[in-house]
Amino acid sequence: MGIVVQKYGGSSVADATSIKRVAQRIVATKKAGHDVVVVVSAMGDTTDELIDLANQVSPLPPGRELDMLLTAGERISMALLAMAIETLGQEARSFTGSQAGVLTDDVHGKAKIIDVTPGRLQSAIADGAIVIVAGFQGVSQTTKDITTLGRGGSDTTAVALASALKADVCEIYTDVDGIFTADPRIVRTATRIPAISYEETLEMAASGAKILHLRCVEYARRNTMPIHVRSSFSDKTGTWVVAAEDVSKYTEEGQAMEHAIISGVAHDRSEAKITVVGVPDKVGYAAAVLRALAEARINIDMIVQNVSAAATALTDISFTLPRDDGQTAMTALARLKDQIGFERLQYDDSVGKVSIVGAGMRSQPGITATFFEALAAAGVNIGMISTSEIRISVVVGENEVDAAVNAAHEAFGLGNEDTEAVVYGGTGR
Amino acid sequence: MGIVVQKYGGSSVADATSIKRVAQRIVATKKAGHDVVVVVSAMGDTTDELIDLANQVSPLPPGRELDMLLTAGERISMALLAMAIETLGQEARSFTGSQAGVLTDDVHGKAKIIDVTPGRLQSAIADGAIVIVAGFQGVSQTTKDITTLGRGGSDTTAVALASALKADVCEIYTDVDGIFTADPRIVRTATRIPAISYEETLEMAASGAKILHLRCVEYARRNTMPIHVRSSFSDKTGTWVVAAEDVSKYTEEGQAMEHAIISGVAHDRSEAKITVVGVPDKVGYAAAVLRALAEARINIDMIVQNVSAAATALTDISFTLPRDDGQTAMTALARLKDQIGFERLQYDDSVGKVSIVGAGMRSQPGITATFFEALAAAGVNIGMISTSEIRISVVVGENEVDAAVNAAHEAFGLGNEDTEAVVYGGTGR
């Protein structure tokens, strides 16, 4: 049998007991005849504790050294996991990202993987050893300095290694049974989806679902690497994230053979809304606003420009952005006030975004109408709207997010066990 | 000016406050015009905490993985130190042992340095950066696995780097003002010694003095690298450890120009004594005892064989060894009981070793007599005796160690400010 890559997050290796439990699962996979490569995150809160230490010695820790510091976290968890496996009688060898051949660019804190040269891993596999690799980290191809991959980095490491090693599957272990039609903490009838396409998963991730990170899914799509999202607390099948044409292969028997129109409902409480009020409605003024935000390195999400009242020749521009960037954006825009001559800025961080995602909506008219009718019936007011080919998102009041998610989930029949809808709503953290 | 290598131990970087204090000292050295290379240990109790974690997941952690785990400790301290230095406006770059080119053999847990290829450090120095290197660790030249150097490893790293970089001096920072004529906690009149030879320092280290490790001093002697042992809490000159012919150069004016006969008194409470009672006094029987201990990988220290009573043709063999190896040795010997036919084994761990060390004793008769008379006057009973060219050691009862150290210290006039006697008594830990 082939290679299985398994990725365990920080909560799966939070303490010695958890590490021993994970070791047993890994050894069981090995004994079933697979070659096993494990990608592991830092234990529990280790990364936060290290960041706290850094802040104690430096108001703005330099990126090179912060990466050096943080990579100590996976070094600890991977060595402990290898020890726990050896205690069970199987040979195990741990490797840092650098040793595993994870080559990146030199952007500290959010490096991108450029290449993977897993020669040492292949030797270890050939020797019959279980391979443990530190997630989240690599080494710069140019400077040879240690880098970290940023948020979702360990998932990306797992998919990158699985692709380079031509693994059969990349298993991402988490503390839930897979990807759900909505956040089960908000929607009681939310169901696990057996399989979902890369494209839908990407839209979900971009819409606030936290279970898989954008970059990891993009990497998997590029290499057509099947991802199996599943619980480290059970042996149940989770959710397969695969190419659109393969979704039906991974759907369990007895499930509807056709894709549901909507796969799932995602939500996001991490954004804020800024409105630039009273912008002169002339060519180039909106561009000046966007340029100022780009120069401040702020990624804006949704953007709406009001139709101007002819009498005033003034318009309003509203956009959403990560709340963490709110202060930076307000400062950057305030500097433009005299140059552009807008009236004022409004900042609102009591907003939330609710999105429906589904490959099926391409061929189905009336989806938007059904969605908006459901929101109206639930008394939810729509602030902004944005759409893609397989997604519709709306901005609503933060305290209306739960009602909106539930209304959408019910309107598209996602709570039904027979659907194969998918998606895990993010928590907005 | 040239390169200064500074080594800071775990207690000097125990927390954020200590790290910031050390950073200021390093920056001051840099501003004085030196190129600075810093070797740093893991913070405070980090190593013990990591070992504790390892024991939680494995009864006998494999060496390769234990080294991977423990090296996370210096990774954390070195990155934090580099950050603290950058906060003070100087560029700093941290390097792991592997990145610094510390090449070792592949004996995990006590690897030996084979070669140092400090190309990356030299580039960083040329760029004007302060270089921070993880102590205690390297990379195996053959397996490319991460190794640790064992006890005293960070001191050895510092001396090895100083030698490879042709530094002017290797400064070892500690929490006392240098090397003393005896442990100041035991002898109130103990004085700091301005300079001492490598050979005397080696004998002191072998006799229980904990301030410098044997391997580090051997490395310095081989490369004639001056070591300056000094306090990280003051700017005072400490103790210079140099070639015998250079000792007088480093002795402060007003000090006696001739070496004192005895440099210092060391003691050791970490040993135990085993006596094999009633061994047949025939050729090969003592060798069988020693062979059994060697095969159990136990380093014995002092050894004494009684003259046998002709009537019985039986003799006793006594030896000292590290207390930690006591159980292993007793088991190994008990297995030999029938083969050799000795009567019984005696184990005594309430012993201590007291040694006087001094290059001057080579040319002076009567040193042993003076030493033993002082012990007798203090009512201390001598159990075993061993000597080298520049050292005399005796085994006494553990509760007589303090009295013996004080008696020897006084007998050789070491408490006098005008001597340049040296040595720090170990704590027996």
PDB file of N, CA, C and O in Angstrom, chain A residues 191-247:
ATOM      1  N   THR A 191     -25.274  18.991   9.327  1.00  0.00           N
ATOM      2  CA  THR A 191     -24.824  17.616   9.103  1.00  0.00           C
ATOM      3  C   THR A 191     -23.444  17.589   8.459  1.00  0.00           C
ATOM      4  O   THR A 191     -23.051  18.518   7.763  1.00  0.00           O
ATOM      5  N   ARG A 192     -22.740  16.494   8.728  1.00  0.00           N
ATOM      6  CA  ARG A 192     -21.436  16.286   8.103  1.00  0.00           C
ATOM      7  C   ARG A 192     -21.632  16.017   6.625  1.00  0.00           C
ATOM      8  O   ARG A 192     -22.570  15.330   6.222  1.00  0.00           O
ATOM      9  N   ILE A 193     -20.757  16.536   5.792  1.00  0.00           N
ATOM     10  CA  ILE A 193     -20.827  16.255   4.367  1.00  0.00           C
ATOM     11  C   ILE A 193     -19.771  15.232   4.013  1.00  0.00           C
ATOM     12  O   ILE A 193     -18.619  15.384   4.390  1.00  0.00           O
ATOM     13  N   PRO A 194     -20.131  14.192   3.275  1.00  0.00           N
ATOM     14  CA  PRO A 194     -19.144  13.166   2.930  1.00  0.00           C
ATOM     15  C   PRO A 194     -18.060  13.680   1.979  1.00  0.00           C
ATOM     16  O   PRO A 194     -16.902  13.303   2.129  1.00  0.00           O
ATOM     17  N   ALA A 195     -18.426  14.508   0.999  1.00  0.00           N
ATOM     18  CA  ALA A 195     -17.425  14.959   0.028  1.00  0.00           C
ATOM     19  C   ALA A 195     -17.792  16.325  -0.523  1.00  0.00           C
ATOM     20  O   ALA A 195     -18.971  16.653  -0.663  1.00  0.00           O
ATOM     21  N   ILE A 196     -16.773  17.120  -0.848  1.00  0.00           N
ATOM     22  CA  ILE A 196     -16.979  18.478  -1.368  1.00  0.00           C
ATOM     23  C   ILE A 196     -15.806  18.812  -2.286  1.00  0.00           C
ATOM     24  O   ILE A 196     -14.703  18.278  -2.116  1.00  0.00           O
ATOM     25  N   SER A 197     -16.047  19.656  -3.262  1.00  0.00           N
ATOM     26  CA  SER A 197     -14.992  19.988  -4.229  1.00  0.00           C
ATOM     27  C   SER A 197     -14.017  21.011  -3.647  1.00  0.00           C
ATOM     28  O   SER A 197     -14.329  21.727  -2.704  1.00  0.00           O
ATOM     29  N   TYR A 198     -12.817  21.045  -4.238  1.00  0.00           N
ATOM     30  CA  TYR A 198     -11.831  22.048  -3.828  1.00  0.00           C
ATOM     31  C   TYR A 198     -12.405  23.455  -3.947  1.00  0.00           C
ATOM     32  O   TYR A 198     -12.214  24.295  -3.064  1.00  0.00           O
ATOM     33  N   GLU A 199     -13.130  23.708  -5.072  1.00  0.00           N
ATOM     34  CA  GLU A 199     -13.605  25.058  -5.343  1.00  0.00           C
ATOM     35  C   GLU A 199     -14.576  25.525  -4.260  1.00  0.00           C
ATOM     36  O   GLU A 199     -14.487  26.654  -3.773  1.00  0.00           O
ATOM     37  N   GLU A 200     -15.497  24.645  -3.902  1.00  0.00           N
ATOM     38  CA  GLU A 200     -16.454  25.010  -2.859  1.00  0.00           C
ATOM     39  C   GLU A 200     -15.741  25.223  -1.528  1.00  0.00           C
ATOM     40  O   GLU A 200     -16.050  26.146  -0.765  1.00  0.00           O
ATOM     41  N   THR A 201     -14.771  24.354  -1.248  1.00  0.00           N
ATOM     42  CA  THR A 201     -14.033  24.486   0.013  1.00  0.00           C
ATOM     43  C   THR A 201     -13.276  25.809   0.061  1.00  0.00           C
ATOM     44  O   THR A 201     -13.211  26.463   1.107  1.00  0.00           O
ATOM     45  N   LEU A 202     -12.723  26.214  -1.082  1.00  0.00           N
ATOM     46  CA  LEU A 202     -12.026  27.500  -1.143  1.00  0.00           C
ATOM     47  C   LEU A 202     -12.979  28.649  -0.848  1.00  0.00           C
ATOM     48  O   LEU A 202     -12.657  29.568  -0.091  1.00  0.00           O
ATOM     49  N   GLU A 203     -14.178  28.594  -1.431  1.00  0.00           N
ATOM     50  CA  GLU A 203     -15.147  29.650  -1.172  1.00  0.00           C
ATOM     51  C   GLU A 203     -15.550  29.661   0.297  1.00  0.00           C
ATOM     52  O   GLU A 203     -15.710  30.710   0.909  1.00  0.00           O
ATOM     53  N   MET A 204     -15.687  28.480   0.861  1.00  0.00           N
ATOM     54  CA  MET A 204     -16.036  28.394   2.279  1.00  0.00           C
ATOM     55  C   MET A 204     -14.932  29.011   3.130  1.00  0.00           C
ATOM     56  O   MET A 204     -15.193  29.784   4.052  1.00  0.00           O
ATOM     57  N   ALA A 205     -13.679  28.655   2.818  1.00  0.00           N
ATOM     58  CA  ALA A 205     -12.553  29.170   3.603  1.00  0.00           C
ATOM     59  C   ALA A 205     -12.501  30.694   3.497  1.00  0.00           C
ATOM     60  O   ALA A 205     -12.293  31.391   4.492  1.00  0.00           O
ATOM     61  N   ALA A 206     -12.733  31.198   2.305  1.00  0.00           N
ATOM     62  CA  ALA A 206     -12.708  32.650   2.095  1.00  0.00           C
ATOM     63  C   ALA A 206     -13.891  33.318   2.775  1.00  0.00           C
ATOM     64  O   ALA A 206     -13.883  34.524   3.015  1.00  0.00           O
ATOM     65  N   SER A 207     -14.920  32.539   3.113  1.00  0.00           N
ATOM     66  CA  SER A 207     -16.125  33.106   3.708  1.00  0.00           C
ATOM     67  C   SER A 207     -16.149  32.946   5.220  1.00  0.00           C
ATOM     68  O   SER A 207     -17.172  33.171   5.853  1.00  0.00           O
ATOM     69  N   GLY A 208     -15.046  32.509   5.790  1.00  0.00           N
ATOM     70  CA  GLY A 208     -14.970  32.466   7.250  1.00  0.00           C
ATOM     71  C   GLY A 208     -14.905  31.084   7.853  1.00  0.00           C
ATOM     72  O   GLY A 208     -14.667  30.941   9.041  1.00  0.00           O
ATOM     73  N   ALA A 209     -15.114  30.026   7.043  1.00  0.00           N
ATOM     74  CA  ALA A 209     -15.003  28.676   7.593  1.00  0.00           C
ATOM     75  C   ALA A 209     -13.549  28.438   7.971  1.00  0.00           C
ATOM     76  O   ALA A 209     -12.648  28.736   7.206  1.00  0.00           O
ATOM     77  N   LYS A 210     -13.308  27.916   9.180  1.00  0.00           N
ATOM     78  CA  LYS A 210     -11.923  27.841   9.680  1.00  0.00           C
ATOM     79  C   LYS A 210     -11.313  26.452   9.582  1.00  0.00           C
ATOM     80  O   LYS A 210     -10.179  26.245   9.977  1.00  0.00           O
ATOM     81  N   ILE A 211     -12.075  25.479   9.085  1.00  0.00           N
ATOM     82  CA  ILE A 211     -11.575  24.117   9.223  1.00  0.00           C
ATOM     83  C   ILE A 211     -10.397  23.799   8.307  1.00  0.00           C
ATOM     84  O   ILE A 211      -9.524  23.021   8.654  1.00  0.00           O
ATOM     85  N   LEU A 212     -10.345  24.404   7.130  1.00  0.00           N
ATOM     86  CA  LEU A 212      -9.183  24.251   6.262  1.00  0.00           C
ATOM     87  C   LEU A 212      -8.777  25.628   5.768  1.00  0.00           C
ATOM     88  O   LEU A 212      -9.630  26.471   5.473  1.00  0.00           O
ATOM     89  N   HIS A 213      -7.484  25.842   5.666  1.00  0.00           N
ATOM     90  CA  HIS A 213      -7.012  27.160   5.253  1.00  0.00           C
ATOM     91  C   HIS A 213      -6.935  27.246   3.731  1.00  0.00           C
ATOM     92  O   HIS A 213      -6.664  26.276   3.037  1.00  0.00           O
ATOM     93  N   LEU A 214      -7.197  28.446   3.237  1.00  0.00           N
ATOM     94  CA  LEU A 214      -7.195  28.737   1.808  1.00  0.00           C
ATOM     95  C   LEU A 214      -5.983  28.151   1.081  1.00  0.00           C
ATOM     96  O   LEU A 214      -6.111  27.455   0.072  1.00  0.00           O
ATOM     97  N   ARG A 215      -4.788  28.435   1.613  1.00  0.00           N
ATOM     98  CA  ARG A 215      -3.569  28.049   0.893  1.00  0.00           C
ATOM     99  C   ARG A 215      -3.422  26.541   0.786  1.00  0.00           C
ATOM    100  O   ARG A 215      -2.941  26.010  -0.208  1.00  0.00           O
ATOM    101  N   CYS A 216      -3.841  25.860   1.868  1.00  0.00           N
ATOM    102  CA  CYS A 216      -3.764  24.401   1.889  1.00  0.00           C
ATOM    103  C   CYS A 216      -4.662  23.815   0.806  1.00  0.00           C
ATOM    104  O   CYS A 216      -4.262  22.913   0.064  1.00  0.00           O
ATOM    105  N   VAL A 217      -5.890  24.348   0.677  1.00  0.00           N
ATOM    106  CA  VAL A 217      -6.834  23.819  -0.319  1.00  0.00           C
ATOM    107  C   VAL A 217      -6.365  24.158  -1.730  1.00  0.00           C
ATOM    108  O   VAL A 217      -6.445  23.334  -2.648  1.00  0.00           O
ATOM    109  N   GLU A 218      -5.819  25.354  -1.907  1.00  0.00           N
ATOM    110  CA  GLU A 218      -5.282  25.737  -3.223  1.00  0.00           C
ATOM    111  C   GLU A 218      -4.169  24.775  -3.639  1.00  0.00           C
ATOM    112  O   GLU A 218      -4.085  24.350  -4.783  1.00  0.00           O
ATOM    113  N   TYR A 219      -3.289  24.467  -2.676  1.00  0.00           N
ATOM    114  CA  TYR A 219      -2.181  23.558  -2.958  1.00  0.00           C
ATOM    115  C   TYR A 219      -2.704  22.180  -3.363  1.00  0.00           C
ATOM    116  O   TYR A 219      -2.223  21.554  -4.301  1.00  0.00           O
ATOM    117  N   ALA A 220      -3.722  21.717  -2.633  1.00  0.00           N
ATOM    118  CA  ALA A 220      -4.290  20.401  -2.918  1.00  0.00           C
ATOM    119  C   ALA A 220      -4.960  20.398  -4.290  1.00  0.00           C
ATOM    120  O   ALA A 220      -4.830  19.439  -5.061  1.00  0.00           O
ATOM    121  N   ARG A 221      -5.657  21.481  -4.615  1.00  0.00           N
ATOM    122  CA  ARG A 221      -6.331  21.553  -5.911  1.00  0.00           C
ATOM    123  C   ARG A 221      -5.312  21.505  -7.040  1.00  0.00           C
ATOM    124  O   ARG A 221      -5.475  20.787  -8.023  1.00  0.00           O
ATOM    125  N   ARG A 222      -4.234  22.268  -6.861  1.00  0.00           N
ATOM    126  CA  ARG A 222      -3.210  22.325  -7.909  1.00  0.00           C
ATOM    127  C   ARG A 222      -2.608  20.944  -8.163  1.00  0.00           C
ATOM    128  O   ARG A 222      -2.217  20.614  -9.270  1.00  0.00           O
ATOM    129  N   ASN A 223      -2.520  20.144  -7.112  1.00  0.00           N
ATOM    130  CA  ASN A 223      -1.898  18.824  -7.241  1.00  0.00           C
ATOM    131  C   ASN A 223      -2.908  17.675  -7.216  1.00  0.00           C
ATOM    132  O   ASN A 223      -2.521  16.510  -7.183  1.00  0.00           O
ATOM    133  N   THR A 224      -4.211  18.025  -7.227  1.00  0.00           N
ATOM    134  CA  THR A 224      -5.279  17.022  -7.146  1.00  0.00           C
ATOM    135  C   THR A 224      -4.987  15.995  -6.041  1.00  0.00           C
ATOM    136  O   THR A 224      -5.062  14.780  -6.253  1.00  0.00           O
ATOM    137  N   MET A 225      -4.612  16.505  -4.862  1.00  0.00           N
ATOM    138  CA  MET A 225      -4.343  15.637  -3.718  1.00  0.00           C
ATOM    139  C   MET A 225      -5.616  15.538  -2.868  1.00  0.00           C
ATOM    140  O   MET A 225      -6.100  16.547  -2.368  1.00  0.00           O
ATOM    141  N   PRO A 226      -6.184  14.336  -2.731  1.00  0.00           N
ATOM    142  CA  PRO A 226      -7.397  14.204  -1.905  1.00  0.00           C
ATOM    143  C   PRO A 226      -7.080  14.488  -0.430  1.00  0.00           C
ATOM    144  O   PRO A 226      -6.102  13.980   0.112  1.00  0.00           O
ATOM    145  N   ILE A 227      -7.897  15.333   0.188  1.00  0.00           N
ATOM    146  CA  ILE A 227      -7.777  15.622   1.616  1.00  0.00           C
ATOM    147  C   ILE A 227      -8.923  14.936   2.345  1.00  0.00           C
ATOM    148  O   ILE A 227     -10.070  14.999   1.899  1.00  0.00           O
ATOM    149  N   HIS A 228      -8.600  14.279   3.437  1.00  0.00           N
ATOM    150  CA  HIS A 228      -9.646  13.665   4.254  1.00  0.00           C
ATOM    151  C   HIS A 228      -9.645  14.364   5.624  1.00  0.00           C
ATOM    152  O   HIS A 228      -8.745  14.154   6.425  1.00  0.00           O
ATOM    153  N   VAL A 229     -10.648  15.197   5.848  1.00  0.00           N
ATOM    154  CA  VAL A 229     -10.773  15.928   7.118  1.00  0.00           C
ATOM    155  C   VAL A 229     -11.550  15.052   8.087  1.00  0.00           C
ATOM    156  O   VAL A 229     -12.682  14.664   7.806  1.00  0.00           O
ATOM    157  N   ARG A 230     -10.924  14.683   9.221  1.00  0.00           N
ATOM    158  CA  ARG A 230     -11.596  13.741  10.115  1.00  0.00           C
ATOM    159  C   ARG A 230     -11.189  13.976  11.559  1.00  0.00           C
ATOM    160  O   ARG A 230     -10.253  14.708  11.844  1.00  0.00           O
ATOM    161  N   SER A 231     -11.904  13.319  12.463  1.00  0.00           N
ATOM    162  CA  SER A 231     -11.683  13.526  13.893  1.00  0.00           C
ATOM    163  C   SER A 231     -10.560  12.632  14.421  1.00  0.00           C
ATOM    164  O   SER A 231     -10.470  11.461  14.067  1.00  0.00           O
ATOM    165  N   SER A 232      -9.726  13.206  15.275  1.00  0.00           N
ATOM    166  CA  SER A 232      -8.692  12.377  15.911  1.00  0.00           C
ATOM    167  C   SER A 232      -9.262  11.626  17.110  1.00  0.00           C
ATOM    168  O   SER A 232      -8.559  10.880  17.774  1.00  0.00           O
ATOM    169  N   PHE A 233     -10.544  11.819  17.388  1.00  0.00           N
ATOM    170  CA  PHE A 233     -11.164  11.143  18.526  1.00  0.00           C
ATOM    171  C   PHE A 233     -12.022   9.953  18.115  1.00  0.00           C
ATOM    172  O   PHE A 233     -12.616   9.305  18.960  1.00  0.00           O
ATOM    173  N   SER A 234     -12.154   9.689  16.820  1.00  0.00           N
ATOM    174  CA  SER A 234     -12.975   8.557  16.384  1.00  0.00           C
ATOM    175  C   SER A 234     -12.384   7.976  15.111  1.00  0.00           C
ATOM    176  O   SER A 234     -11.482   8.552  14.508  1.00  0.00           O
ATOM    177  N   ASP A 235     -12.900   6.813  14.682  1.00  0.00           N
ATOM    178  CA  ASP A 235     -12.434   6.199  13.438  1.00  0.00           C
ATOM    179  C   ASP A 235     -13.405   6.455  12.299  1.00  0.00           C
ATOM    180  O   ASP A 235     -13.268   5.886  11.214  1.00  0.00           O
ATOM    181  N   LYS A 236     -14.418   7.297  12.558  1.00  0.00           N
ATOM    182  CA  LYS A 236     -15.428   7.568  11.538  1.00  0.00           C
ATOM    183  C   LYS A 236     -14.832   8.242  10.310  1.00  0.00           C
ATOM    184  O   LYS A 236     -13.864   8.997  10.416  1.00  0.00           O
ATOM    185  N   THR A 237     -15.412   7.950   9.155  1.00  0.00           N
ATOM    186  CA  THR A 237     -15.070   8.695   7.952  1.00  0.00           C
ATOM    187  C   THR A 237     -15.483  10.145   8.156  1.00  0.00           C
ATOM    188  O   THR A 237     -16.524  10.422   8.757  1.00  0.00           O
ATOM    189  N   GLY A 238     -14.642  11.064   7.663  1.00  0.00           N
ATOM    190  CA  GLY A 238     -14.971  12.477   7.809  1.00  0.00           C
ATOM    191  C   GLY A 238     -15.455  13.047   6.500  1.00  0.00           C
ATOM    192  O   GLY A 238     -16.374  12.494   5.893  1.00  0.00           O
ATOM    193  N   THR A 239     -14.845  14.120   6.062  1.00  0.00           N
ATOM    194  CA  THR A 239     -15.225  14.763   4.806  1.00  0.00           C
ATOM    195  C   THR A 239     -14.055  14.698   3.826  1.00  0.00           C
ATOM    196  O   THR A 239     -12.932  15.062   4.183  1.00  0.00           O
ATOM    197  N   TRP A 240     -14.348  14.229   2.619  1.00  0.00           N
ATOM    198  CA  TRP A 240     -13.310  14.199   1.577  1.00  0.00           C
ATOM    199  C   TRP A 240     -13.379  15.488   0.775  1.00  0.00           C
ATOM    200  O   TRP A 240     -14.431  15.866   0.299  1.00  0.00           O
ATOM    201  N   VAL A 241     -12.238  16.139   0.639  1.00  0.00           N
ATOM    202  CA  VAL A 241     -12.152  17.330  -0.207  1.00  0.00           C
ATOM    203  C   VAL A 241     -11.381  16.908  -1.456  1.00  0.00           C
ATOM    204  O   VAL A 241     -10.191  16.559  -1.367  1.00  0.00           O
ATOM    205  N   VAL A 242     -12.078  16.917  -2.600  1.00  0.00           N
ATOM    206  CA  VAL A 242     -11.506  16.323  -3.819  1.00  0.00           C
ATOM    207  C   VAL A 242     -11.882  17.159  -5.043  1.00  0.00           C
ATOM    208  O   VAL A 242     -12.600  18.157  -4.930  1.00  0.00           O
ATOM    209  N   ALA A 243     -11.397  16.734  -6.201  1.00  0.00           N
ATOM    210  CA  ALA A 243     -11.757  17.425  -7.445  1.00  0.00           C
ATOM    211  C   ALA A 243     -13.257  17.307  -7.667  1.00  0.00           C
ATOM    212  O   ALA A 243     -13.876  16.303  -7.288  1.00  0.00           O
ATOM    213  N   ALA A 244     -13.849  18.344  -8.293  1.00  0.00           N
ATOM    214  CA  ALA A 244     -15.299  18.384  -8.475  1.00  0.00           C
ATOM    215  C   ALA A 244     -15.821  17.101  -9.125  1.00  0.00           C
ATOM    216  O   ALA A 244     -16.853  16.561  -8.719  1.00  0.00           O
ATOM    217  N   GLU A 245     -15.074  16.594 -10.118  1.00  0.00           N
ATOM    218  CA  GLU A 245     -15.569  15.411 -10.840  1.00  0.00           C
ATOM    219  C   GLU A 245     -15.467  14.136 -10.010  1.00  0.00           C
ATOM    220  O   GLU A 245     -16.049  13.114 -10.361  1.00  0.00           O
ATOM    221  N   ASP A 246     -14.723  14.198  -8.888  1.00  0.00           N
ATOM    222  CA  ASP A 246     -14.572  13.001  -8.051  1.00  0.00           C
ATOM    223  C   ASP A 246     -15.500  12.996  -6.842  1.00  0.00           C
ATOM    224  O   ASP A 246     -15.546  12.012  -6.098  1.00  0.00           O
ATOM    225  N   VAL A 247     -16.237  14.097  -6.650  1.00  0.00           N
ATOM    226  CA  VAL A 247     -17.049  14.211  -5.431  1.00  0.00           C
ATOM    227  C   VAL A 247     -18.007  13.025  -5.303  1.00  0.00           C
ATOM    228  O   VAL A 247     -18.132  12.433  -4.229  1.00  0.00           O
TER     229      VAL A 247
END
